[in-house]
XYZ file of C-alpha atoms in Angstrom:
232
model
C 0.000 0.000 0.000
C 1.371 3.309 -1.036
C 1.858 5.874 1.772
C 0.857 9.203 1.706
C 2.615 12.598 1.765
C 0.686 15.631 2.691
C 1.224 19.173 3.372
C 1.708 18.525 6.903
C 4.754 16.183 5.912
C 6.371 18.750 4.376
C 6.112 21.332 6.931
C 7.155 19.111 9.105
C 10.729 18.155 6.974
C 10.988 22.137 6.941
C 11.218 21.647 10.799
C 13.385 19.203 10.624
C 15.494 21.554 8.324
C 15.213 18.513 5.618
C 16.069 20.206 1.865
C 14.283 17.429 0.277
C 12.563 14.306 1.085
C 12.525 10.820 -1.170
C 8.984 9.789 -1.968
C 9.154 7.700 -5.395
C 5.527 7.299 -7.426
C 5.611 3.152 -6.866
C 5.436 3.928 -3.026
C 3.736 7.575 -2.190
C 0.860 9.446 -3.011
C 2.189 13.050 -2.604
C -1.538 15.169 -2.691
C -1.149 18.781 -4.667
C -1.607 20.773 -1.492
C 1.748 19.165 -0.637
C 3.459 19.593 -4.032
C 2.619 23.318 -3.528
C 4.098 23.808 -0.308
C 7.178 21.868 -1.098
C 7.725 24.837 -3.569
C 7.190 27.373 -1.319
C 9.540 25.774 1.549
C 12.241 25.052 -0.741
C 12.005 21.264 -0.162
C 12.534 18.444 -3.519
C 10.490 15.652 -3.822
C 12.949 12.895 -5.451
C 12.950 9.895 -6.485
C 16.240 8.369 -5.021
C 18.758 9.243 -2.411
C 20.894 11.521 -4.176
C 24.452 10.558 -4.722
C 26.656 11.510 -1.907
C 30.461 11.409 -2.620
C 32.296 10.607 1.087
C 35.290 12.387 2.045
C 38.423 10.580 3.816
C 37.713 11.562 7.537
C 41.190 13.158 7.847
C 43.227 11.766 10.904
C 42.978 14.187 13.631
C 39.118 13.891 13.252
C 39.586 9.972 14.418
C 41.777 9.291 17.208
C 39.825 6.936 19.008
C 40.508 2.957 17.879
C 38.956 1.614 14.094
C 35.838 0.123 15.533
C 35.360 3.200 17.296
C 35.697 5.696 14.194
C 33.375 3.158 12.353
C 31.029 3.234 14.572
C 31.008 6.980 14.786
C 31.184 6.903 10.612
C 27.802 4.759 10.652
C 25.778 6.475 13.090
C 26.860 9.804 11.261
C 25.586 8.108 8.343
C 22.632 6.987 8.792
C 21.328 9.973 11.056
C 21.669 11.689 7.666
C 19.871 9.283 5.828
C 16.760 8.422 8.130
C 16.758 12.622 8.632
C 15.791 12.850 4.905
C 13.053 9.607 4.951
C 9.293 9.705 5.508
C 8.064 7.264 7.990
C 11.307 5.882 9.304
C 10.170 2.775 11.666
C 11.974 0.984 14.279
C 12.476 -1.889 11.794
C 13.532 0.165 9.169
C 15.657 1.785 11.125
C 17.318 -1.505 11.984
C 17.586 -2.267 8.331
C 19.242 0.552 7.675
C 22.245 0.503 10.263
C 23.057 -2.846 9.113
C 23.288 -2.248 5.652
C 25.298 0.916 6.838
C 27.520 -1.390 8.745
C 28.416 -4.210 6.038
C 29.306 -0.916 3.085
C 31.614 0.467 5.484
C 33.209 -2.536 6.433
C 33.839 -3.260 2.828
C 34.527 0.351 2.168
C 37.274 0.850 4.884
C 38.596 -3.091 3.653
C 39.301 -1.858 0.074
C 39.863 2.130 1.218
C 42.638 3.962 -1.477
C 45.594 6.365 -0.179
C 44.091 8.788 -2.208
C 40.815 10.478 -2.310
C 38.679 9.644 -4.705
C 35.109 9.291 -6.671
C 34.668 6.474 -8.717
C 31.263 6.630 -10.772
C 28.863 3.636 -12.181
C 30.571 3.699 -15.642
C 34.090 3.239 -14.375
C 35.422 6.878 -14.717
C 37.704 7.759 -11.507
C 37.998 10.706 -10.453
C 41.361 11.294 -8.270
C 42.055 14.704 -5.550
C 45.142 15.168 -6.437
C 45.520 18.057 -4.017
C 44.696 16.200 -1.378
C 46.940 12.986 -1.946
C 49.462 12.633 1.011
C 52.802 11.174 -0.704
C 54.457 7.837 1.362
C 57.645 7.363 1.388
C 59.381 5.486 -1.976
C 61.710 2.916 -0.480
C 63.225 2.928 -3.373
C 65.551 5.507 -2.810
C 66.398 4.837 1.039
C 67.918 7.804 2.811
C 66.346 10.823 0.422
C 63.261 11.424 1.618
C 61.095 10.757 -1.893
C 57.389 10.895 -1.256
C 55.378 8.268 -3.688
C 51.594 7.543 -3.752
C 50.247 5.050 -6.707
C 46.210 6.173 -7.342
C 45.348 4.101 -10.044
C 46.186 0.461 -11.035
C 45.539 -3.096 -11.106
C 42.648 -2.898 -8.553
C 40.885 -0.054 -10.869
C 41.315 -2.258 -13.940
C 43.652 -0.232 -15.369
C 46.703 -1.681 -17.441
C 48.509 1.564 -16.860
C 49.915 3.026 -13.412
C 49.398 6.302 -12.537
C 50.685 7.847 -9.033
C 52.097 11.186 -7.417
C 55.906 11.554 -6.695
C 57.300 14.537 -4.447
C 60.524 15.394 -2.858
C 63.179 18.015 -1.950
C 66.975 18.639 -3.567
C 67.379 15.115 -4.023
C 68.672 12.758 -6.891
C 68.737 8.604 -6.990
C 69.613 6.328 -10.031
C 66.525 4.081 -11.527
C 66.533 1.629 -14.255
C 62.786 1.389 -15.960
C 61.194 -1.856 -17.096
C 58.695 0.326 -18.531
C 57.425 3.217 -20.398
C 56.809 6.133 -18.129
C 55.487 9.498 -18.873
C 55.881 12.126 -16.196
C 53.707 14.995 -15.798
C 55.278 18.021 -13.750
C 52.659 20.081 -11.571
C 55.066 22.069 -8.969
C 58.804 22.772 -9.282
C 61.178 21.218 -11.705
C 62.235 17.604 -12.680
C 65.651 16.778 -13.826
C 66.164 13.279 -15.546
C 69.554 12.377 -16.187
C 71.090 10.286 -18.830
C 73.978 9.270 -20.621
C 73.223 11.371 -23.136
C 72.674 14.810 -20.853
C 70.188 16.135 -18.778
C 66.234 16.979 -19.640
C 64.475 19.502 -17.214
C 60.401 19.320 -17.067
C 59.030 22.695 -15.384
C 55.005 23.157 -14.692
C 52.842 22.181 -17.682
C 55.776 19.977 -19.119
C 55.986 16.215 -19.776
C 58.951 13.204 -20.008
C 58.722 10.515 -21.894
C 61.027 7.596 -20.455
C 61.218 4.788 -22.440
C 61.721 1.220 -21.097
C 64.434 -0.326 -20.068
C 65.890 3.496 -19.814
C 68.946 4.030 -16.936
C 68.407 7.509 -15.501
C 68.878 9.549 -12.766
C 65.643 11.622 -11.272
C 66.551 14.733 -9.152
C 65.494 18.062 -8.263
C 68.152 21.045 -7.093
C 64.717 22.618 -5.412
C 61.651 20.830 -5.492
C 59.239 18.632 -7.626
C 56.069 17.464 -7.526
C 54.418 15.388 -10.709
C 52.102 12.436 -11.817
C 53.623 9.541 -12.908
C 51.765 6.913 -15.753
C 53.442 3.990 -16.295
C 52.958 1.176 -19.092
C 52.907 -1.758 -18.087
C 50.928 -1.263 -14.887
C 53.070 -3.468 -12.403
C 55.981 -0.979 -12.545
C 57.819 -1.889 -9.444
């Protein structure tokens, strides 16, 4: 039986400072009265939850231990979502916190070092400006910040990642193509052959099985895609 959504409804979600409420045709009967005065209070009538992209909860926000912070991260959760639902019952209240509970399990299980959205079709989106760079043990003793974003796990036959550091050099040998991106600073990447210097805006192409040496005399900051994906 379909439930019913009347005026009163939506003055009350204007009470509850709700800016919309989720009443699909196949379960509500929303009268006109109520359609009007949705207008007039500002709240949407929708058909679906909108799409909520979730940002990291940055460290100093969650001190206390994981199952803590989840915990915390799930009631947050669905406070928000039963705030914008008609007719939220015990039961489905229930309902709710455990499917709350099982996505962020999953979600903090498979969680990336990078902020991210990743839409239905595939498309990733990464934050760049908010990736934190590890540290590449590549090059022990220099202090080279590395962060891969996108790889194996996305699909992807290509690696693609964020490198940063401070007047530092170190020797590599590729075993694959790499193009680098610069974003910040300046990249030197010394051969044989001489010396090529990437600024903001510019990009290196390394081919594989290339012996260079990557350096900055200030500092650098760029994205890395490498082809194959397992670079490392």
């Amino acid at each position: 039986m379909k439930q019913l959504i009347s005026a009163a409804d939506i003055r009350q979600a204007k009470s509850d400072k709700k800016t919309y409420l989720v009443a699909p045709i196949k379960d509500f009967i929303i009268t006109p009265e109520a359609r009007e005065v949705a207008k007039v209070e500002g709240i949407e009538l929708l058909d679906s939850v909108p799409v909520v992209v979730e940002t990291v909860v940055p460290e100093s926000k969650c001190k206390a231990s994981e199952s803590t912070c989840l915990k915390d991260q799930t009631s947050r959760i669905q406070a928000e979502i039963e705030s914008q639902l008609p007719h939220v019952d015990a039961e489905k209240s229930a309902h709710i916190q455990q499917l709350i509970t099982a996505a962020m399990v999953d979600f903090n299980q498979q969680l990336p070092a990078s902020p991210r959205q990743i839409n239905d079709d595939g498309i990733v989106l990464i934050h760049g400006n908010a990736v934190k760079l590890d540290v590449f043990d590549g090059a022990p003793g220099k202090n080279i910040g590395l962060t891969d974003v996108i790889g194996a796990k996305e699909g992807s036959n290509m690696g693609v990642g964020y490198m940063g550091w401070e007047n530092a050099f170190f020797p590599w040998t590729l075993n694959y193509d790499e193009v680098n991106v610069v974003l910040e600073g300046e990249l030197h990447v010394k051969t044989a052959s001489g010396t090529t210097i990437a600024k903001p805006g510019e990009i290196i192409f390394i081919p594989k099985n290339s012996t260079v040496e990557f350096g900055t005399p200030t500092h650098v900051r760029y994205v890395y895609i490498t082809y194959p994906v397992e670079w490392a």
